[in-house]
């Protein structure tokens, strides 16, 4: 919907799937899964002043017969950007972003030790820069002075040095002498590019690329977030969504097997989620 000053809108999507197997000769496991996605924005434009706000929430669960329920999606993100126009389509802007998750995360469904929790990690961005917005479909924000705070609110994870915070200092017996840090302050250059487009009558495409280089530690290692979202509208209540997120953060160590060798260190992360279900746009 559009009014004189504010432009608002959003989408709420719920997906559900179920498989029931009884004496099935071909084998398999009964399962139930569901996920919810909520995206909304509220943008204000008056004179030379511009204020863009957005929220992205997602959560998904899967239950398999004989196994505990585990999450398949988990996202909490808030964005706010205020700008003052200093030239044609060019704004001097302040950007704020908060990212975290709702629930505990585990590496596998059988694990009992969480590798992530609410506010562990959480990321806060705050800085100033220049925002180029030539039309409603594209924006490019660049900042040479962006502060990033990495929060690890769980002390067990902080003691382990998870997500790049300073790990606990231990004696030779493993006893903690100095607890791990719960906050890692970073300062560097940041770029955020966004593009959205109605590809066809019932097909919408959105993509966002974020880059961050930390001046204070290994600035050559650029953190990357690249997200895409395809929305395929079937009718007023039914739509399919395809979402991908590619991440690279040099401060996150991931244990994986490559060529039959177990390795631990930073690597590219990728998530893809496809859903077909009830969709409400507003």
mmCIF file of C-alpha atoms in Angstrom:
data_model
loop_
_atom_site.group_PDB
_atom_site.id
_atom_site.type_symbol
_atom_site.label_atom_id
_atom_site.label_comp_id
_atom_site.label_asym_id
_atom_site.label_seq_id
_atom_site.Cartn_x
_atom_site.Cartn_y
_atom_site.Cartn_z
ATOM 1 C CA UNK A 1 0.000 0.000 0.000
ATOM 2 C CA UNK A 2 1.151 3.548 -0.702
ATOM 3 C CA UNK A 3 0.328 6.804 1.037
ATOM 4 C CA UNK A 4 1.757 10.303 0.692
ATOM 5 C CA UNK A 5 4.844 9.789 2.830
ATOM 6 C CA UNK A 6 5.042 6.100 3.768
ATOM 7 C CA UNK A 7 5.313 3.047 1.522
ATOM 8 C CA UNK A 8 4.655 -0.231 3.311
ATOM 9 C CA UNK A 9 4.242 -3.854 2.356
ATOM 10 C CA UNK A 10 5.219 -7.401 3.113
ATOM 11 C CA UNK A 11 4.577 -11.097 2.688
ATOM 12 C CA UNK A 12 3.738 -13.937 5.068
ATOM 13 C CA UNK A 13 4.261 -17.505 3.866
ATOM 14 C CA UNK A 14 3.498 -20.829 5.581
ATOM 15 C CA UNK A 15 4.594 -24.188 4.147
ATOM 16 C CA UNK A 16 3.722 -27.672 5.412
ATOM 17 C CA UNK A 17 4.600 -31.201 4.286
ATOM 18 C CA UNK A 18 3.877 -34.657 5.714
ATOM 19 C CA UNK A 19 4.818 -38.253 4.873
ATOM 20 C CA UNK A 20 3.176 -41.241 6.601
ATOM 21 C CA UNK A 21 4.558 -44.754 5.982
ATOM 22 C CA UNK A 22 2.946 -47.917 7.426
ATOM 23 C CA UNK A 23 4.449 -51.313 6.598
ATOM 24 C CA UNK A 24 6.051 -49.747 3.530
ATOM 25 C CA UNK A 25 8.157 -52.359 1.714
ATOM 26 C CA UNK A 26 10.294 -49.753 0.019
ATOM 27 C CA UNK A 27 11.479 -48.366 3.356
ATOM 28 C CA UNK A 28 11.652 -44.792 4.554
ATOM 29 C CA UNK A 29 10.765 -42.689 7.585
ATOM 30 C CA UNK A 30 7.503 -40.896 8.365
ATOM 31 C CA UNK A 31 8.027 -37.180 8.809
ATOM 32 C CA UNK A 32 6.296 -33.863 9.288
ATOM 33 C CA UNK A 33 7.822 -30.499 8.453
ATOM 34 C CA UNK A 34 6.694 -26.917 8.374
ATOM 35 C CA UNK A 35 8.156 -23.460 7.982
ATOM 36 C CA UNK A 36 7.082 -19.860 8.192
ATOM 37 C CA UNK A 37 8.511 -16.768 6.507
ATOM 38 C CA UNK A 38 7.683 -13.138 7.203
ATOM 39 C CA UNK A 39 9.173 -10.170 5.333
ATOM 40 C CA UNK A 40 7.938 -6.609 5.697
ATOM 41 C CA UNK A 41 9.108 -3.076 4.945
ATOM 42 C CA UNK A 42 8.136 0.470 5.836
ATOM 43 C CA UNK A 43 9.836 3.251 3.904
ATOM 44 C CA UNK A 44 9.382 6.978 4.411
ATOM 45 C CA UNK A 45 10.282 9.669 1.881
ATOM 46 C CA UNK A 46 9.650 13.368 2.416
ATOM 47 C CA UNK A 47 11.662 16.114 0.764
ATOM 48 C CA UNK A 48 15.340 15.320 1.069
ATOM 49 C CA UNK A 49 14.803 12.864 3.921
ATOM 50 C CA UNK A 50 14.602 9.107 3.352
ATOM 51 C CA UNK A 51 14.081 6.342 5.941
ATOM 52 C CA UNK A 52 13.970 2.663 4.935
ATOM 53 C CA UNK A 53 13.094 -0.112 7.393
ATOM 54 C CA UNK A 54 12.720 -3.866 6.934
ATOM 55 C CA UNK A 55 12.302 -7.039 8.952
ATOM 56 C CA UNK A 56 12.914 -10.668 7.939
ATOM 57 C CA UNK A 57 11.786 -13.567 10.131
ATOM 58 C CA UNK A 58 11.931 -17.275 9.316
ATOM 59 C CA UNK A 59 11.592 -20.496 11.257
ATOM 60 C CA UNK A 60 11.197 -24.114 10.215
ATOM 61 C CA UNK A 61 10.942 -27.485 11.985
ATOM 62 C CA UNK A 62 11.079 -31.125 10.930
ATOM 63 C CA UNK A 63 9.989 -34.137 12.972
ATOM 64 C CA UNK A 64 11.025 -37.638 11.880
ATOM 65 C CA UNK A 65 9.739 -40.894 13.288
ATOM 66 C CA UNK A 66 11.989 -42.074 16.108
ATOM 67 C CA UNK A 67 14.119 -38.913 16.085
ATOM 68 C CA UNK A 68 13.930 -35.615 17.920
ATOM 69 C CA UNK A 69 12.527 -32.524 16.258
ATOM 70 C CA UNK A 70 15.122 -30.210 14.742
ATOM 71 C CA UNK A 71 15.038 -26.876 12.992
ATOM 72 C CA UNK A 72 15.490 -26.450 9.261
ATOM 73 C CA UNK A 73 15.419 -22.650 9.145
ATOM 74 C CA UNK A 74 15.968 -19.876 11.692
ATOM 75 C CA UNK A 75 16.376 -16.177 10.981
ATOM 76 C CA UNK A 76 15.881 -12.861 12.737
ATOM 77 C CA UNK A 77 16.997 -9.695 10.924
ATOM 78 C CA UNK A 78 16.193 -6.003 11.309
ATOM 79 C CA UNK A 79 17.421 -3.226 9.017
ATOM 80 C CA UNK A 80 17.051 0.546 9.229
ATOM 81 C CA UNK A 81 18.656 3.173 7.004
ATOM 82 C CA UNK A 82 18.196 6.935 7.230
ATOM 83 C CA UNK A 83 19.470 9.202 4.483
ATOM 84 C CA UNK A 84 19.646 12.892 3.566
ATOM 85 C CA UNK A 85 19.772 13.676 -0.154
ATOM 86 C CA UNK A 86 22.954 15.528 -1.139
ATOM 87 C CA UNK A 87 22.695 15.072 -4.898
ATOM 88 C CA UNK A 88 20.534 13.473 -7.554
ATOM 89 C CA UNK A 89 19.701 9.975 -6.219
ATOM 90 C CA UNK A 90 22.629 10.244 -3.759
ATOM 91 C CA UNK A 91 22.143 10.254 0.015
ATOM 92 C CA UNK A 92 24.413 10.625 3.009
ATOM 93 C CA UNK A 93 23.100 7.797 5.173
ATOM 94 C CA UNK A 94 23.312 6.006 8.491
ATOM 95 C CA UNK A 95 22.729 2.244 8.515
ATOM 96 C CA UNK A 96 21.773 -0.088 11.353
ATOM 97 C CA UNK A 97 21.428 -3.862 11.076
ATOM 98 C CA UNK A 98 20.765 -6.610 13.623
ATOM 99 C CA UNK A 99 20.989 -10.336 12.795
ATOM 100 C CA UNK A 100 20.546 -13.377 15.010
ATOM 101 C CA UNK A 101 18.370 -16.479 15.401
ATOM 102 C CA UNK A 102 15.567 -17.675 17.673
ATOM 103 C CA UNK A 103 16.536 -21.163 18.853
ATOM 104 C CA UNK A 104 19.438 -23.516 19.583
ATOM 105 C CA UNK A 105 21.209 -25.024 16.601
ATOM 106 C CA UNK A 106 22.897 -28.438 16.367
ATOM 107 C CA UNK A 107 25.304 -29.836 13.815
ATOM 108 C CA UNK A 108 23.318 -33.067 13.419
ATOM 109 C CA UNK A 109 19.913 -34.226 14.599
ATOM 110 C CA UNK A 110 21.479 -36.605 17.146
ATOM 111 C CA UNK A 111 23.726 -34.005 18.804
ATOM 112 C CA UNK A 112 22.936 -32.708 22.287
ATOM 113 C CA UNK A 113 25.513 -29.893 22.419
ATOM 114 C CA UNK A 114 24.323 -26.670 20.780
ATOM 115 C CA UNK A 115 26.677 -24.933 18.342
ATOM 116 C CA UNK A 116 24.545 -21.764 18.275
ATOM 117 C CA UNK A 117 21.839 -20.117 20.394
ATOM 118 C CA UNK A 118 19.784 -16.940 20.531
ATOM 119 C CA UNK A 119 22.282 -14.034 20.617
ATOM 120 C CA UNK A 120 25.073 -16.545 20.035
ATOM 121 C CA UNK A 121 25.894 -15.304 17.565
ATOM 122 C CA UNK A 122 24.280 -11.936 16.939
ATOM 123 C CA UNK A 123 25.663 -9.304 14.601
ATOM 124 C CA UNK A 124 25.119 -5.557 14.890
ATOM 125 C CA UNK A 125 26.186 -3.119 12.170
ATOM 126 C CA UNK A 126 26.220 0.643 12.696
ATOM 127 C CA UNK A 127 27.887 3.200 10.459
ATOM 128 C CA UNK A 128 27.649 6.050 7.988
ATOM 129 C CA UNK A 129 28.159 6.124 4.250
ATOM 130 C CA UNK A 130 26.716 7.074 0.892
ATOM 131 C CA UNK A 131 23.578 5.543 -0.577
ATOM 132 C CA UNK A 132 22.844 5.632 -4.313
ATOM 133 C CA UNK A 133 19.163 5.028 -5.154
ATOM 134 C CA UNK A 134 18.427 5.837 -8.811
ATOM 135 C CA UNK A 135 15.016 4.091 -8.715
ATOM 136 C CA UNK A 136 12.763 1.944 -6.532
ATOM 137 C CA UNK A 137 14.410 -1.288 -7.699
ATOM 138 C CA UNK A 138 18.098 -0.678 -6.940
ATOM 139 C CA UNK A 139 20.202 0.740 -4.125
ATOM 140 C CA UNK A 140 23.928 0.747 -3.396
ATOM 141 C CA UNK A 141 25.197 1.716 0.056
ATOM 142 C CA UNK A 142 28.955 2.074 0.641
ATOM 143 C CA UNK A 143 30.609 2.953 3.933
ATOM 144 C CA UNK A 144 34.302 3.497 4.740
ATOM 145 C CA UNK A 145 33.441 3.640 8.464
ATOM 146 C CA UNK A 146 31.287 0.763 9.659
ATOM 147 C CA UNK A 147 31.345 -0.684 13.180
ATOM 148 C CA UNK A 148 30.414 -4.355 13.535
ATOM 149 C CA UNK A 149 29.755 -6.029 16.863
ATOM 150 C CA UNK A 150 29.836 -9.827 17.053
ATOM 151 C CA UNK A 151 27.924 -10.972 20.146
ATOM 152 C CA UNK A 152 28.226 -14.454 21.650
ATOM 153 C CA UNK A 153 25.851 -14.447 24.613
ATOM 154 C CA UNK A 154 26.352 -18.113 25.539
ATOM 155 C CA UNK A 155 29.412 -18.446 27.797
ATOM 156 C CA UNK A 156 30.218 -22.022 26.744
ATOM 157 C CA UNK A 157 30.459 -20.940 23.124
ATOM 158 C CA UNK A 158 32.358 -17.781 24.111
ATOM 159 C CA UNK A 159 34.885 -19.867 26.088
ATOM 160 C CA UNK A 160 35.419 -21.975 22.969
ATOM 161 C CA UNK A 161 36.124 -18.858 20.900
ATOM 162 C CA UNK A 162 33.145 -19.472 18.629
ATOM 163 C CA UNK A 163 32.361 -17.000 15.830
ATOM 164 C CA UNK A 164 35.682 -15.186 16.216
ATOM 165 C CA UNK A 165 35.481 -13.919 19.813
ATOM 166 C CA UNK A 166 38.525 -14.244 22.097
ATOM 167 C CA UNK A 167 38.515 -17.738 23.635
ATOM 168 C CA UNK A 168 38.977 -18.503 27.319
ATOM 169 C CA UNK A 169 42.464 -18.819 28.760
ATOM 170 C CA UNK A 170 42.921 -22.244 30.372
ATOM 171 C CA UNK A 171 45.634 -23.858 32.456
ATOM 172 C CA UNK A 172 47.294 -27.143 31.535
ATOM 173 C CA UNK A 173 44.491 -29.066 33.284
ATOM 174 C CA UNK A 174 41.833 -27.298 31.202
ATOM 175 C CA UNK A 175 40.538 -25.087 33.978
ATOM 176 C CA UNK A 176 39.400 -21.627 32.871
ATOM 177 C CA UNK A 177 41.653 -18.839 34.122
ATOM 178 C CA UNK A 178 40.037 -16.038 32.090
ATOM 179 C CA UNK A 179 36.532 -16.476 30.591
ATOM 180 C CA UNK A 180 36.028 -16.066 26.860
ATOM 181 C CA UNK A 181 34.922 -12.691 25.544
ATOM 182 C CA UNK A 182 31.243 -12.212 24.738
ATOM 183 C CA UNK A 183 31.839 -9.349 22.309
ATOM 184 C CA UNK A 184 34.185 -8.812 19.387
ATOM 185 C CA UNK A 185 34.407 -5.245 18.053
ATOM 186 C CA UNK A 186 35.270 -4.801 14.388
ATOM 187 C CA UNK A 187 35.646 -1.659 12.287
ATOM 188 C CA UNK A 188 35.963 -1.542 8.539
ATOM 189 C CA UNK A 189 34.547 -0.920 5.077
ATOM 190 C CA UNK A 190 31.088 -2.125 4.116
ATOM 191 C CA UNK A 191 29.052 -2.422 0.924
ATOM 192 C CA UNK A 192 25.375 -3.314 0.544
ATOM 193 C CA UNK A 193 23.807 -3.666 -2.919
ATOM 194 C CA UNK A 194 20.119 -4.579 -3.396
ATOM 195 C CA UNK A 195 18.028 -5.198 -6.492
ATOM 196 C CA UNK A 196 14.412 -6.269 -6.957
ATOM 197 C CA UNK A 197 12.392 -6.769 -10.118
ATOM 198 C CA UNK A 198 9.140 -8.252 -11.354
ATOM 199 C CA UNK A 199 10.587 -10.619 -13.960
ATOM 200 C CA UNK A 200 7.148 -11.596 -15.214
ATOM 201 C CA UNK A 201 3.536 -11.007 -14.211
ATOM 202 C CA UNK A 202 3.667 -13.512 -11.351
ATOM 203 C CA UNK A 203 7.434 -13.828 -10.827
ATOM 204 C CA UNK A 204 9.400 -11.542 -8.507
ATOM 205 C CA UNK A 205 13.178 -11.579 -7.988
ATOM 206 C CA UNK A 206 15.179 -10.031 -5.140
ATOM 207 C CA UNK A 207 18.903 -10.165 -4.461
ATOM 208 C CA UNK A 208 21.231 -8.582 -1.913
ATOM 209 C CA UNK A 209 25.017 -8.596 -1.629
ATOM 210 C CA UNK A 210 26.878 -7.511 1.519
ATOM 211 C CA UNK A 211 30.665 -7.203 1.830
ATOM 212 C CA UNK A 212 32.655 -6.290 4.938
ATOM 213 C CA UNK A 213 36.404 -5.846 5.437
ATOM 214 C CA UNK A 214 37.694 -5.513 9.002
ATOM 215 C CA UNK A 215 40.476 -2.917 9.181
ATOM 216 C CA UNK A 216 41.536 -4.174 12.618
ATOM 217 C CA UNK A 217 42.252 -7.812 11.694
ATOM 218 C CA UNK A 218 43.141 -9.355 8.330
ATOM 219 C CA UNK A 219 41.376 -6.785 6.129
ATOM 220 C CA UNK A 220 42.175 -8.858 3.030
ATOM 221 C CA UNK A 221 39.643 -11.474 4.189
ATOM 222 C CA UNK A 222 36.308 -10.048 3.052
ATOM 223 C CA UNK A 223 33.125 -11.379 4.687
ATOM 224 C CA UNK A 224 30.345 -12.082 2.173
ATOM 225 C CA UNK A 225 26.567 -12.447 2.410
ATOM 226 C CA UNK A 226 24.749 -13.036 -0.891
ATOM 227 C CA UNK A 227 21.024 -13.676 -0.780
ATOM 228 C CA UNK A 228 18.468 -14.294 -3.519
ATOM 229 C CA UNK A 229 14.707 -14.754 -3.295
ATOM 230 C CA UNK A 230 12.431 -15.902 -6.110
ATOM 231 C CA UNK A 231 8.665 -15.689 -5.602
ATOM 232 C CA UNK A 232 6.369 -17.522 -8.016
ATOM 233 C CA UNK A 233 2.736 -16.524 -7.516
ATOM 234 C CA UNK A 234 0.127 -19.166 -8.358
ATOM 235 C CA UNK A 235 -2.914 -17.183 -7.232
ATOM 236 C CA UNK A 236 -3.868 -14.691 -4.513
ATOM 237 C CA UNK A 237 -3.263 -17.254 -1.730
ATOM 238 C CA UNK A 238 -0.768 -19.751 -3.128
ATOM 239 C CA UNK A 239 2.867 -19.096 -4.046
ATOM 240 C CA UNK A 240 6.227 -20.810 -4.231
ATOM 241 C CA UNK A 241 9.404 -19.322 -2.808
ATOM 242 C CA UNK A 242 13.018 -20.193 -3.588
ATOM 243 C CA UNK A 243 15.558 -18.627 -1.225
ATOM 244 C CA UNK A 244 19.341 -19.026 -1.297
ATOM 245 C CA UNK A 245 21.971 -17.569 1.033
ATOM 246 C CA UNK A 246 25.721 -17.832 0.471
ATOM 247 C CA UNK A 247 27.979 -16.864 3.396
ATOM 248 C CA UNK A 248 31.679 -16.534 4.000
ATOM 249 C CA UNK A 249 33.021 -15.331 7.348
ATOM 250 C CA UNK A 250 36.732 -15.802 7.978
ATOM 251 C CA UNK A 251 36.152 -15.798 11.754
ATOM 252 C CA UNK A 252 33.883 -18.864 11.707
ATOM 253 C CA UNK A 253 35.627 -22.236 11.813
ATOM 254 C CA UNK A 254 33.653 -25.138 10.347
ATOM 255 C CA UNK A 255 34.627 -28.787 10.676
ATOM 256 C CA UNK A 256 33.922 -30.771 7.516
ATOM 257 C CA UNK A 257 35.279 -33.702 5.495
ATOM 258 C CA UNK A 258 37.021 -32.996 2.187
ATOM 259 C CA UNK A 259 38.628 -35.806 0.174
ATOM 260 C CA UNK A 260 38.251 -38.136 3.177
ATOM 261 C CA UNK A 261 40.219 -35.678 5.338
ATOM 262 C CA UNK A 262 38.647 -33.887 8.321
ATOM 263 C CA UNK A 263 39.379 -30.169 8.148
ATOM 264 C CA UNK A 264 38.521 -27.254 10.429
ATOM 265 C CA UNK A 265 38.592 -23.636 9.324
ATOM 266 C CA UNK A 266 36.649 -20.954 7.446
ATOM 267 C CA UNK A 267 34.825 -22.035 4.317
ATOM 268 C CA UNK A 268 31.876 -21.060 2.121
ATOM 269 C CA UNK A 269 28.451 -21.754 3.613
ATOM 270 C CA UNK A 270 25.339 -22.228 1.477
ATOM 271 C CA UNK A 271 21.654 -22.660 2.261
ATOM 272 C CA UNK A 272 18.774 -23.246 -0.150
ATOM 273 C CA UNK A 273 15.118 -23.408 0.825
ATOM 274 C CA UNK A 274 12.133 -24.054 -1.427
ATOM 275 C CA UNK A 275 8.556 -23.824 -0.220
ATOM 276 C CA UNK A 276 5.071 -23.968 -1.681
ATOM 277 C CA UNK A 277 2.211 -22.887 0.509
ATOM 278 C CA UNK A 278 -0.151 -20.239 1.802
ATOM 279 C CA UNK A 279 1.053 -16.729 1.031
ATOM 280 C CA UNK A 280 -0.482 -13.461 2.178
ATOM 281 C CA UNK A 281 0.794 -10.206 0.721
ATOM 282 C CA UNK A 282 -0.001 -6.809 2.202
#
